[in-house]
Coordinates of C-alpha atoms (C1' of nucleotides) in Angstrom, one line a residue:
Chain I
M478 CA -15.9 -10.7 -27.9
S479 CA -19.0 -8.8 -27.4
D480 CA -19.4 -5.1 -27.8
A481 CA -20.6 -4.7 -24.2
K482 CA -17.5 -6.6 -23.0
K483 CA -15.3 -4.7 -25.1
D484 CA -16.8 -1.4 -24.3
S485 CA -16.3 -2.4 -20.5
G486 CA -12.7 -3.3 -21.1
D487 CA -12.3 0.1 -22.6
L488 CA -13.6 1.8 -19.4
M489 CA -11.4 0.1 -17.4
E490 CA -8.3 1.1 -19.4
K491 CA -9.5 4.6 -19.7
L492 CA -10.1 4.8 -16.0
V493 CA -6.7 3.4 -15.1
A494 CA -4.9 5.9 -17.7
L495 CA -7.1 8.8 -16.3
C496 CA -5.8 7.8 -12.5
K497 CA -2.6 7.7 -13.6
R498 CA -2.6 10.9 -15.5
R499 CA -4.2 12.8 -12.8
G500 CA -2.4 11.4 -9.9
I501 CA -5.2 9.2 -8.3
I502 CA -3.7 5.7 -8.4
F503 CA 0.0 4.7 -9.1
Q504 CA 1.4 1.2 -9.4
S505 CA 3.6 0.6 -6.1
S506 CA 7.4 1.1 -6.9
E507 CA 6.9 1.9 -10.4
I508 CA 10.3 3.1 -11.0
Y509 CA 11.6 -0.3 -10.0
G510 CA 9.2 -2.3 -12.2
G511 CA 6.6 -2.5 -9.7
I512 CA 5.3 -5.1 -7.4
G513 CA 2.2 -7.1 -8.1
G514 CA -0.6 -6.6 -6.0
F515 CA 0.3 -3.3 -4.1
W516 CA -0.8 0.2 -5.4
D517 CA -0.3 3.8 -4.2
Y518 CA -2.7 6.5 -4.1
G519 CA -1.5 10.0 -5.6
P520 CA -2.4 13.3 -4.3
L521 CA -6.0 13.4 -5.6
G522 CA -6.5 9.5 -4.7
V523 CA -5.7 10.1 -1.2
E524 CA -8.2 12.8 -0.9
L525 CA -10.9 10.5 -2.5
K526 CA -9.8 7.5 -0.3
R527 CA -9.6 9.9 2.8
N528 CA -13.4 11.3 2.0
I529 CA -14.8 7.7 1.5
K530 CA -13.3 6.5 4.5
A531 CA -14.4 9.8 6.7
A532 CA -18.1 9.4 5.1
W533 CA -18.2 5.9 6.8
W534 CA -16.8 7.0 9.9
E535 CA -19.3 9.9 10.2
D536 CA -21.9 7.7 9.2
V537 CA -21.2 4.6 11.3
V538 CA -19.2 5.6 14.2
R539 CA -20.3 9.3 14.9
A540 CA -23.7 8.8 13.9
N541 CA -24.6 5.9 16.2
D542 CA -24.6 6.0 20.0
N543 CA -24.1 2.2 20.2
I544 CA -20.8 2.2 18.0
V545 CA -17.6 2.8 19.4
A546 CA -14.1 2.4 17.4
L547 CA -10.7 1.2 17.9
D548 CA -7.5 1.2 15.9
C549 CA -5.8 -2.3 16.4
S550 CA -1.9 -3.1 15.8
I551 CA -1.6 -5.0 12.6
I552 CA 0.9 -7.5 14.0
M553 CA -0.5 -9.4 16.9
N554 CA 0.4 -12.4 19.0
P555 CA 0.3 -15.4 16.5
K556 CA -2.0 -17.2 19.1
V557 CA -4.8 -14.9 17.4
W558 CA -4.6 -16.5 14.3
E559 CA -4.3 -19.8 15.5
A560 CA -7.9 -19.0 17.4
S561 CA -9.3 -17.6 14.5
G562 CA -8.3 -20.7 12.2
H563 CA -6.0 -18.7 9.9
V564 CA -2.9 -20.7 10.9
G565 CA -3.8 -24.3 10.6
G566 CA -7.3 -25.4 10.0
F567 CA -7.9 -23.3 6.9
S568 CA -4.9 -23.0 5.1
D569 CA -5.6 -25.9 3.0
P570 CA -2.7 -28.3 1.6
M571 CA -3.0 -28.4 -2.5
V572 CA -1.6 -30.4 -5.0
D573 CA -0.8 -29.7 -8.5
C574 CA -0.9 -32.6 -11.3
K575 CA 2.5 -32.5 -13.1
E576 CA 0.7 -33.6 -16.3
C577 CA -2.5 -31.2 -16.8
R578 CA -1.4 -28.8 -14.3
S579 CA -4.6 -28.7 -12.7
R580 CA -4.6 -27.8 -9.0
F581 CA -6.6 -29.4 -6.0
R582 CA -7.6 -29.2 -2.5
T583 CA -6.0 -32.6 -1.0
D584 CA -9.6 -32.8 1.0
K585 CA -11.4 -32.5 -2.4
V586 CA -9.5 -35.3 -4.2
A587 CA -11.2 -38.8 -3.3
Y588 CA -9.9 -42.2 -4.5
V589 CA -13.2 -44.6 -4.8
S590 CA -13.0 -48.3 -5.0
L591 CA -16.1 -50.3 -5.5
A592 CA -15.7 -54.1 -5.1
K593 CA -17.7 -57.3 -4.8
G594 CA -15.7 -59.4 -2.7
E595 CA -12.3 -59.4 -3.9
N596 CA -13.4 -58.5 -7.2
V597 CA -12.7 -54.6 -8.1
L598 CA -15.3 -53.5 -10.1
L599 CA -14.4 -50.0 -10.2
A600 CA -11.5 -47.9 -9.3
A601 CA -11.5 -44.1 -9.9
A602 CA -10.2 -40.9 -8.9
V603 CA -12.6 -38.0 -8.6
E604 CA -13.0 -34.5 -7.3
A605 CA -15.7 -34.5 -4.3
D606 CA -16.6 -33.1 -1.1
D607 CA -17.6 -36.3 0.8
D608 CA -18.1 -40.1 0.4
P609 CA -21.5 -40.3 -1.1
E610 CA -20.4 -37.4 -3.7
A611 CA -17.5 -39.4 -4.6
V612 CA -19.1 -42.7 -5.1
A613 CA -21.7 -40.9 -7.0
A614 CA -18.8 -39.2 -9.2
A615 CA -16.8 -42.4 -9.6
I616 CA -20.3 -44.2 -10.9
A617 CA -20.4 -41.4 -13.5
T618 CA -16.9 -42.5 -14.9
A619 CA -18.0 -45.9 -15.4
N620 CA -18.8 -47.6 -18.8
S621 CA -22.0 -49.4 -19.3
K622 CA -20.4 -52.6 -18.6
A623 CA -19.1 -51.5 -15.2
R624 CA -22.5 -49.9 -14.4
R625 CA -24.2 -52.9 -14.9
R626 CA -22.0 -54.9 -12.8
I627 CA -21.9 -52.5 -9.8
E628 CA -25.7 -52.4 -10.1
N629 CA -26.1 -56.3 -10.0
A630 CA -23.7 -56.2 -6.9
G631 CA -26.5 -54.6 -4.7
D632 CA -25.8 -55.3 -1.0
E633 CA -22.6 -57.2 -1.9
L634 CA -21.0 -54.1 -3.0
T635 CA -18.2 -52.5 -1.0
K636 CA -17.4 -49.0 -1.5
T637 CA -14.2 -47.6 -0.5
V638 CA -13.4 -43.9 -0.3
T639 CA -10.1 -42.4 0.3
F640 CA -9.4 -38.8 0.2
L641 CA -6.1 -37.6 -0.9
S642 CA -5.7 -35.6 2.4
A643 CA -6.1 -39.1 4.4
I644 CA -3.0 -40.7 2.2
P645 CA 0.1 -41.2 4.6
E646 CA 3.1 -38.7 3.9
G647 CA 5.3 -39.5 1.3
E648 CA 2.8 -41.1 -1.0
T649 CA 1.3 -39.3 -3.8
G650 CA -2.1 -39.8 -5.7
S651 CA -3.3 -39.6 -9.3
C652 CA -5.2 -36.8 -10.8
P653 CA -8.9 -37.0 -11.2
K654 CA -8.7 -35.3 -14.5
C655 CA -6.0 -36.9 -16.4
G656 CA -4.6 -39.4 -14.3
G657 CA -1.1 -38.2 -14.3
E658 CA 0.9 -37.9 -11.4
L659 CA 0.3 -35.3 -8.4
T660 CA 2.8 -33.2 -6.5
E661 CA 3.3 -33.8 -2.9
P662 CA 0.8 -31.7 -0.6
R663 CA 1.9 -27.9 -0.2
E664 CA 0.8 -25.6 2.4
F665 CA -0.8 -22.4 0.8
N666 CA -1.0 -20.0 3.8
L667 CA -2.4 -16.6 2.7
M668 CA -0.8 -14.6 5.6
F669 CA 2.3 -12.7 5.3
Q670 CA 5.0 -13.8 7.7
T671 CA 7.3 -11.8 9.4
Y672 CA 9.8 -11.9 12.7
V673 CA 9.2 -9.9 15.7
G674 CA 12.5 -9.1 17.3
A675 CA 16.1 -9.3 15.8
L676 CA 16.2 -13.2 16.0
Q677 CA 14.9 -14.8 13.1
D678 CA 14.0 -18.0 14.4
S679 CA 10.5 -20.2 14.4
S680 CA 9.2 -18.8 18.1
A681 CA 9.7 -15.2 16.4
V682 CA 7.5 -15.6 13.8
A683 CA 4.2 -13.5 13.5
Y684 CA 2.0 -12.4 10.7
L685 CA 0.5 -9.3 9.2
R686 CA -3.2 -9.4 9.9
P687 CA -5.4 -10.9 7.2
E688 CA -8.4 -9.1 8.4
T689 CA -9.1 -6.4 11.0
A690 CA -11.7 -8.4 12.5
Q691 CA -9.7 -10.5 14.9
G692 CA -8.3 -7.3 16.6
I693 CA -11.5 -6.4 17.6
F694 CA -12.5 -9.6 19.0
A695 CA -9.4 -9.7 20.9
N696 CA -10.3 -6.4 22.4
Y697 CA -14.1 -6.9 22.9
K698 CA -13.5 -7.5 26.7
N699 CA -11.5 -4.3 27.1
V700 CA -13.9 -2.0 25.4
L701 CA -16.8 -3.9 27.2
D702 CA -14.9 -3.1 30.3
T703 CA -14.1 0.6 29.5
S704 CA -16.5 2.0 27.4
R705 CA -19.8 1.6 29.5
M706 CA -21.4 0.0 26.4
K707 CA -24.1 -2.4 26.8
L708 CA -25.4 -4.9 24.4
P709 CA -26.4 -4.3 21.5
F710 CA -23.5 -2.4 20.6
G711 CA -20.7 -2.3 17.9
I712 CA -16.8 -1.7 17.5
A713 CA -16.0 -0.3 14.4
Q714 CA -12.3 -0.2 12.8
I715 CA -10.7 1.0 9.7
G716 CA -7.5 -0.4 8.9
K717 CA -4.8 -2.0 6.5
S718 CA -4.8 -5.9 6.1
F719 CA -2.8 -8.1 4.1
R720 CA -3.3 -11.3 2.2
N721 CA -0.7 -13.0 0.1
E722 CA -3.2 -13.5 -2.9
I723 CA -2.0 -16.2 -5.5
N724 CA -3.1 -13.9 -8.2
P725 CA -3.8 -10.2 -7.5
R726 CA -5.7 -9.1 -10.6
N727 CA -8.3 -6.5 -11.7
Y728 CA -6.2 -3.4 -10.7
T729 CA -6.7 -2.3 -7.1
F730 CA -9.7 -4.8 -6.8
R731 CA -7.7 -7.7 -5.3
S732 CA -4.6 -6.2 -3.7
R733 CA -2.4 -7.8 -1.4
E734 CA -2.5 -4.9 0.8
F735 CA -5.6 -3.6 1.3
E736 CA -7.9 -1.4 3.8
Q737 CA -10.9 -2.7 5.6
M738 CA -13.8 -0.5 7.1
E739 CA -15.5 -3.0 9.4
I740 CA -18.0 -3.3 12.1
E741 CA -18.1 -6.2 14.7
F742 CA -21.7 -5.6 16.1
F743 CA -22.4 -7.6 19.3
C744 CA -26.0 -8.5 20.3
H745 CA -28.1 -11.0 22.1
P746 CA -28.4 -14.0 20.0
D747 CA -31.9 -13.9 19.7
E748 CA -31.6 -10.7 18.1
A749 CA -28.6 -11.4 15.7
E750 CA -31.1 -12.1 12.7
K751 CA -32.7 -8.8 13.4
W752 CA -29.5 -6.9 13.4
Y753 CA -28.1 -9.0 10.5
I754 CA -31.2 -7.5 8.3
H755 CA -30.7 -4.3 9.7
W756 CA -26.9 -3.9 8.7
R757 CA -27.2 -5.7 5.6
D758 CA -29.8 -3.1 4.4
T759 CA -28.2 0.0 6.2
R760 CA -25.0 -1.2 4.1
Y761 CA -26.4 -1.6 1.0
Q762 CA -28.1 1.8 1.0
W763 CA -24.9 3.5 2.0
Y764 CA -23.7 2.8 -1.5
V765 CA -26.7 3.8 -3.1
D766 CA -26.8 7.2 -1.3
H767 CA -23.2 7.7 -2.5
G768 CA -23.9 7.1 -6.0
L769 CA -24.0 3.6 -6.8
Q770 CA -27.9 4.1 -7.6
S771 CA -27.6 2.1 -10.8
D772 CA -28.6 -1.3 -11.5
K773 CA -25.0 -2.3 -11.4
L774 CA -25.4 -2.4 -7.6
H775 CA -26.6 -5.9 -6.2
L776 CA -27.5 -7.2 -2.6
R777 CA -26.4 -11.1 -2.9
D778 CA -27.6 -13.3 -0.1
H779 CA -25.5 -16.5 0.0
D780 CA -26.9 -19.7 -0.5
P781 CA -27.0 -21.9 2.8
D782 CA -24.0 -24.1 1.2
E783 CA -22.2 -21.1 0.1
L784 CA -21.9 -20.1 3.8
A785 CA -18.5 -20.5 5.9
H786 CA -19.1 -23.1 8.6
Y787 CA -19.0 -20.2 11.4
A788 CA -21.7 -17.9 9.6
R789 CA -25.5 -18.4 9.8
G790 CA -26.1 -15.7 7.3
C791 CA -24.4 -13.8 4.9
A792 CA -25.0 -11.3 2.3
D793 CA -22.7 -9.6 -0.5
V794 CA -22.8 -6.0 -1.6
E795 CA -21.7 -6.5 -5.2
Y796 CA -21.0 -4.2 -8.0
D797 CA -20.8 -4.5 -11.6
F798 CA -16.9 -4.0 -12.3
P799 CA -16.0 -4.0 -16.0
F800 CA -14.3 -7.0 -15.2
G801 CA -17.4 -8.8 -13.6
Q802 CA -19.8 -8.6 -10.5
A803 CA -17.6 -8.4 -7.4
E804 CA -17.9 -8.0 -3.7
L805 CA -17.7 -4.5 -2.1
E806 CA -18.7 -5.6 1.4
G807 CA -19.8 -8.5 3.0
V808 CA -22.4 -8.8 6.0
A809 CA -22.1 -11.7 8.0
N810 CA -23.8 -13.5 11.0
R811 CA -20.7 -15.0 12.7
T812 CA -22.7 -16.4 15.4
D813 CA -20.6 -16.5 18.7
F814 CA -17.9 -18.3 16.8
D815 CA -15.3 -15.9 17.2
L816 CA -15.9 -15.3 20.9
K817 CA -16.2 -18.6 21.7
A818 CA -12.8 -19.6 19.7
H819 CA -11.0 -16.8 21.7
Q820 CA -12.4 -17.7 24.7
E821 CA -11.3 -21.3 24.3
H822 CA -7.7 -20.4 23.2
S823 CA -7.1 -17.6 25.5
G824 CA -8.8 -19.1 28.7
R825 CA -10.3 -15.5 29.0
D826 CA -14.1 -15.3 29.7
M827 CA -16.0 -13.9 26.8
T828 CA -19.4 -14.0 28.0
Y829 CA -22.0 -11.3 28.3
F830 CA -23.9 -10.7 31.8
E831 CA -27.1 -8.9 31.4
D832 CA -27.1 -7.2 34.7
E833 CA -30.1 -5.2 34.3
L834 CA -32.3 -8.0 33.5
W835 CA -30.9 -9.9 36.6
K836 CA -31.6 -6.7 38.7
T837 CA -35.1 -7.0 37.9
E838 CA -35.3 -10.8 38.1
A839 CA -33.2 -11.1 41.3
P840 CA -36.3 -11.1 43.4
K841 CA -37.3 -14.2 42.0
Y842 CA -34.3 -15.7 43.9
T843 CA -34.8 -14.5 47.5
A844 CA -35.0 -17.2 50.4
D845 CA -38.5 -16.5 50.7
K846 CA -39.0 -18.1 47.1
F847 CA -37.5 -21.0 48.5
D848 CA -39.5 -21.8 51.8
G849 CA -36.7 -19.8 53.4
D850 CA -33.9 -22.0 52.4
K851 CA -31.1 -19.5 51.8
K852 CA -28.7 -22.0 50.5
A853 CA -31.1 -23.4 48.2
A854 CA -32.0 -19.8 46.5
K855 CA -28.3 -19.0 46.3
K856 CA -27.5 -21.9 44.3
A857 CA -30.6 -21.5 42.2
A858 CA -29.4 -18.1 41.7
E859 CA -26.0 -18.8 41.0
E860 CA -27.1 -21.5 38.4
A861 CA -29.4 -19.0 36.9
K862 CA -26.8 -16.2 36.4
S863 CA -24.4 -18.6 34.6
K864 CA -26.7 -19.3 31.8
M865 CA -29.3 -17.7 29.3
P866 CA -31.0 -15.3 29.7
Y867 CA -28.6 -13.9 32.2
R868 CA -25.2 -14.7 30.8
F869 CA -24.4 -15.9 27.4
T870 CA -21.6 -15.4 24.5
P871 CA -23.1 -12.6 22.4
F872 CA -23.5 -13.2 18.5
V873 CA -21.7 -11.1 16.1
I874 CA -22.9 -9.3 13.1
E875 CA -19.9 -8.1 10.9
P876 CA -20.2 -5.6 8.1
S877 CA -17.1 -5.7 6.6
G878 CA -16.3 -3.4 3.5
G879 CA -13.2 -3.0 1.2
V880 CA -12.1 0.6 1.4
D881 CA -10.0 0.1 -1.9
R882 CA -13.1 -1.8 -3.5
A883 CA -15.5 1.0 -2.5
T884 CA -13.0 3.5 -4.1
L885 CA -12.7 1.7 -7.2
A886 CA -16.5 1.0 -7.6
F887 CA -16.8 4.7 -7.2
L888 CA -14.3 5.6 -9.9
C889 CA -15.7 3.3 -12.4
E890 CA -19.2 4.4 -11.5
A891 CA -18.4 8.2 -11.9
Y892 CA -16.2 7.7 -15.1
T893 CA -18.6 9.4 -17.6
E894 CA -18.2 10.8 -21.3
D895 CA -20.6 13.2 -22.4
E896 CA -20.9 15.9 -24.7
A897 CA -20.4 19.6 -24.1
P898 CA -19.9 22.3 -26.6
D899 CA -16.5 24.1 -27.4
E900 CA -16.2 27.9 -27.6
K901 CA -17.3 27.5 -31.5
G902 CA -20.4 25.8 -30.1
N903 CA -19.2 22.6 -31.9
M904 CA -20.2 19.5 -29.6
Q905 CA -16.8 17.9 -27.9
T906 CA -16.6 14.4 -26.1
R907 CA -16.2 15.7 -22.2
V908 CA -14.7 13.2 -19.5
V909 CA -16.2 13.8 -16.4
M910 CA -15.9 12.0 -13.0
K911 CA -19.7 12.4 -11.6
L912 CA -18.1 11.7 -7.9
H913 CA -20.5 12.3 -5.2
P914 CA -19.7 15.7 -3.8
R915 CA -19.0 14.3 -0.5
F916 CA -16.3 12.1 -2.0
A917 CA -15.1 14.8 -4.6
P918 CA -11.3 15.3 -3.8
I919 CA -11.5 19.1 -4.8
K920 CA -15.2 20.5 -3.8
M921 CA -14.5 23.7 -5.5
A922 CA -12.2 25.7 -8.0
V923 CA -11.8 29.3 -8.2
F924 CA -11.0 31.0 -11.5
P925 CA -10.4 34.7 -12.6
L926 CA -12.1 34.3 -16.1
V927 CA -8.9 36.3 -17.5
K928 CA -5.6 37.0 -16.0
K929 CA -5.7 40.8 -15.7
D930 CA -8.0 43.5 -14.6
G931 CA -7.7 42.6 -11.0
L932 CA -9.8 39.5 -11.3
P933 CA -7.0 37.1 -10.1
E934 CA -6.7 39.2 -6.8
I935 CA -10.4 38.7 -6.2
A936 CA -10.3 35.1 -7.0
H937 CA -7.5 34.4 -4.7
E938 CA -9.1 36.2 -1.9
I939 CA -12.3 33.8 -2.5
H940 CA -10.0 30.8 -2.6
N941 CA -8.4 31.9 0.7
E942 CA -11.5 32.4 2.5
A943 CA -12.7 28.9 1.4
K944 CA -9.6 27.3 2.7
A945 CA -9.9 29.1 5.8
A946 CA -13.7 28.1 6.2
G947 CA -12.4 24.2 5.7
M948 CA -13.4 23.7 2.2
A949 CA -11.3 21.9 -0.3
S950 CA -10.6 24.7 -2.8
F951 CA -8.2 24.9 -5.7
Y952 CA -7.2 28.1 -7.6
D953 CA -6.4 27.9 -11.2
E954 CA -5.7 31.2 -13.7
K955 CA -4.1 29.3 -16.4
G956 CA -4.9 29.1 -20.2
A957 CA -8.5 29.4 -21.2
V958 CA -11.2 29.1 -18.7
G959 CA -12.8 26.2 -20.6
R960 CA -9.7 24.4 -20.4
R961 CA -9.8 24.8 -16.7
Y962 CA -13.4 23.9 -16.3
R963 CA -12.7 20.6 -18.3
R964 CA -9.7 20.1 -16.3
Q965 CA -12.0 19.8 -12.9
D966 CA -14.3 17.7 -14.7
E967 CA -11.8 15.0 -15.3
V968 CA -11.1 15.0 -11.3
G969 CA -15.0 15.3 -10.3
T970 CA -14.6 18.9 -8.8
P971 CA -18.5 19.7 -8.6
F972 CA -18.3 23.3 -8.4
C973 CA -16.1 26.0 -10.4
V974 CA -16.4 29.6 -9.2
T975 CA -15.6 32.3 -11.8
V976 CA -14.6 35.9 -11.2
D977 CA -15.4 37.8 -14.3
G978 CA -16.0 41.7 -15.3
Q979 CA -19.5 41.9 -13.8
T980 CA -17.8 41.0 -10.6
L981 CA -16.1 44.4 -10.4
E982 CA -19.4 46.0 -10.7
D983 CA -21.5 43.9 -8.4
Q984 CA -19.4 41.7 -6.6
T985 CA -21.0 38.5 -7.8
V986 CA -19.3 35.6 -9.2
T987 CA -20.6 32.7 -11.3
V988 CA -20.9 29.3 -10.0
R989 CA -20.6 26.6 -12.4
D990 CA -22.2 23.0 -11.8
R991 CA -20.1 20.1 -13.1
D992 CA -23.0 18.0 -14.3
S993 CA -25.2 20.1 -15.8
L994 CA -22.9 23.0 -16.9
E995 CA -25.3 25.5 -15.6
Q996 CA -24.2 28.5 -14.0
N997 CA -25.7 30.8 -11.5
R998 CA -24.4 34.3 -10.3
V999 CA -23.9 34.3 -6.7
P1000 CA -22.7 37.3 -4.3
I1001 CA -19.1 36.5 -3.1
S1002 CA -20.2 37.2 0.2
E1003 CA -22.5 34.0 0.0
V1004 CA -20.4 32.0 -2.3
I1005 CA -18.9 29.4 0.0
S1006 CA -22.3 28.6 2.1
Y1007 CA -24.0 28.4 -1.4
V1008 CA -21.3 25.6 -2.4
R1009 CA -21.4 24.2 1.0
Q1010 CA -25.1 23.7 0.9
R1011 CA -25.2 22.4 -2.6
I1012 CA -22.7 19.7 -1.5
N1013 CA -24.5 18.7 1.6
R1014 CA -27.8 18.1 -0.1
Chain O
rG1159 C1' 0.1 -21.6 -10.3
rC1160 C1' -1.3 -22.3 -16.2
rG1161 C1' -1.9 -21.0 -21.3
rG1162 C1' -2.5 -16.8 -24.8
rC1163 C1' -1.0 -11.6 -25.8
rC1164 C1' 1.7 -7.1 -24.2
rG1165 C1' 5.4 -3.4 -22.0
rU1166 C1' 8.5 3.0 -26.5
rA1167 C1' 7.7 10.5 -23.2
rA1168 C1' 2.7 12.0 -18.0
rU1169 C1' -1.3 9.5 -21.3
rU1170 C1' -2.5 6.8 -26.0
rC1171 C1' 0.4 4.9 -29.7
rA1172 C1' 3.9 4.4 -34.5
rG1173 C1' 8.7 2.7 -35.0
rU1174 C1' 11.2 -5.1 -37.4
rG1175 C1' 19.0 -4.8 -37.2
rG1176 C1' 21.9 1.5 -38.7
rU1177 C1' 21.1 9.3 -35.0
rA1178 C1' 14.1 7.5 -30.9
rG1179 C1' 8.8 9.9 -33.4
rA1180 C1' 3.5 11.5 -33.5
rA1181 C1' -0.9 13.2 -31.2
rU1182 C1' -2.8 14.5 -26.6
rG1183 C1' -1.3 16.5 -22.1
rU1184 C1' 2.3 19.6 -19.2
rC1185 C1' 5.4 24.1 -18.5
rA1186 C1' 6.5 29.7 -20.0
rG1187 C1' 4.6 33.8 -22.7
rC1188 C1' 0.5 36.0 -26.0
rU1189 C1' -4.4 36.1 -27.1
rU1190 C1' -9.2 35.1 -25.0
rC1191 C1' -15.6 38.1 -20.9
rC1192 C1' -17.5 31.6 -20.0
rC1193 C1' -16.7 25.6 -21.6
rA1194 C1' -10.0 21.8 -24.1
rA1195 C1' -8.1 21.4 -30.8
rG1196 C1' -6.0 30.3 -31.4
rC1197 C1' -0.6 31.8 -31.9
rU1198 C1' 4.9 31.6 -30.2
rG1199 C1' 8.3 28.9 -27.7
rA1200 C1' 10.0 25.1 -24.1
rA1201 C1' 10.5 20.6 -21.1
rC1202 C1' 10.0 15.6 -21.1
rG1203 C1' 12.8 8.7 -23.0
rU1204 C1' 17.3 3.7 -18.0
rC1205 C1' 12.7 2.1 -25.3
rG1206 C1' 10.3 -2.4 -18.0
rU1207 C1' 15.0 -4.8 -16.1
rG1208 C1' 19.5 -8.1 -16.8
rA1209 C1' 22.2 -10.9 -20.2
rG1210 C1' 23.5 -13.1 -24.8
rU1211 C1' 23.9 -12.7 -30.2
rU1212 C1' 26.0 -8.7 -33.7
rC1213 C1' 30.5 -4.1 -35.7
rG1214 C1' 25.8 -2.0 -34.5
rA1215 C1' 19.8 -4.1 -30.7
rA1216 C1' 13.5 -0.4 -29.0
rU1217 C1' 14.0 -4.4 -32.9
rC1218 C1' 16.6 -10.9 -32.7
rU1219 C1' 17.4 -15.1 -28.3
rC1220 C1' 17.1 -16.2 -23.2
rA1221 C1' 15.7 -15.0 -18.3
rU1222 C1' 13.4 -11.8 -15.0
rC1223 C1' 9.8 -8.2 -13.4
rG1224 C1' 5.1 -5.9 -14.6
rG1225 C1' 0.4 -5.7 -17.2
rC1226 C1' -4.3 -7.5 -19.8
rC1227 C1' -7.4 -11.6 -21.1
rG1228 C1' -9.0 -17.0 -20.2
rC1229 C1' -8.8 -20.8 -16.5
rU1230 C1' -7.5 -21.7 -11.1
rC1231 C1' -7.9 -19.7 -6.4
rC1232 C1' -10.0 -16.4 -2.9
rA1233 C1' -10.6 -19.0 4.7

RNA sequence: GCGGCCGUAAUUCAGUGGUAGAAUGUCAGCUUCCCAAGCUGAACGUCGUGAGUUCGAAUCUCAUCGGCCGCUCCA
């Protein structure tokens, strides 16, 4: 194991231990042995996560006139998931090899037979996406003798490719890797199932949503009809989603219950590319602005062959976690795929009518433009109104971020060990969470330097004032002040306010900066606004 | 899902068949006018869980749950 890898592994272990010890993240149901893929946020963790969500909400929903928000139910009519493709289409049947334990998608295993007349020259099981690839892969397995025969066969060569997915039920294939026997195909559906109502029969089956997006699409018409929004506009939502991940791993990164913060931004198809670029760059910058400015943050455009079938463009904001580079947020141009799918499945009209454009151009369709033929004018108008540029299905740009992933990335980025002097001036290792002040669970801690001489009373007063002013403040009078500073460093508190002997004389306190360790004297009357101003800048 | 390693206090770990430990942290008090290791005292353990072997199991066996690493998967 390389040193870098070992160090990053250490970082993850230290972070996990710190998060447990300081009440940031706990394993769910820990007293019962836990449950894989589920995590709880402790007293400080929930504040951190709330602050991250609040920042997103302020920057996305409140700051943009063309974005409104929504809070959809987690369980929806199951037809939603048929329309979206989560039931049926995408839940690929899989097979396992009983010999070598490899797993394959049935539509990726092909059986190739190359024959000249009735003479089979080559039969092979291969992994492939399509027929030509399968043939090529099969030939690659052939020995030189067989290869020569195949080449010599020329036009007489018959190529038969059968994918495992097309093999009749009851029959099993052989493993492309080892030739072993494969299991029957099995459905892997990543959606959690439940039953709505007391009767647990098949008609009552419902699903916990695997993404928040579909609730937005299903409500697109409602929002359009009630919010007085016009294209382009976005609908934002923060909420829990659930995926029955085969193998949850990497702390909270791949959880089975997770929270998404997501925008579905609806726009004219001609403007989709422009908005895609806009959101991709805006969302990337958001992470930079909140502390992931290091070279660990990446904006990665997907290769065309990597794109989902419905997407025309997709970029991931990725972060170098200790366990590897992984996605924080995906920004995709989903085209009109979703609205069209819901229109088809629900029978509801999902198109958009540009009435302002129509109003200005309607005079083109008056009778006098058609030699006084009112009927022809009306017909032409109706026809024009029914299609572009007046009526169309909007395209959707989807910036979809993982709240828990963002939280984890900010935690990883914030974890720092540096050197600070102890009371004797010896340098000691200091653990400090350099969280963005906006995210810090506690913004300001208030200490009396010593627990006597009336200092605690003054400190209490400052603390109460801070709370009244809406500042997340924390009071601590226990033990040596250095220890209190270090405790706050560990949870990322940006400022510590200390009441000392001089306070009694001139009504000033010291404000100590988490990162620089510098202290400034500030009048008590100004301390809250001082801290607030330093946090916001 | 497969393979390997692991699970003991809040945290990090020691303890290989015979009375559960250390350090750090936490709490109470003292001390202390500014950066954790000054003093005194205290609390804290279903040894992941269940079964088995044994006179006796943290220790051995099996199962199960959870975690880490590598594959695999990720609409």
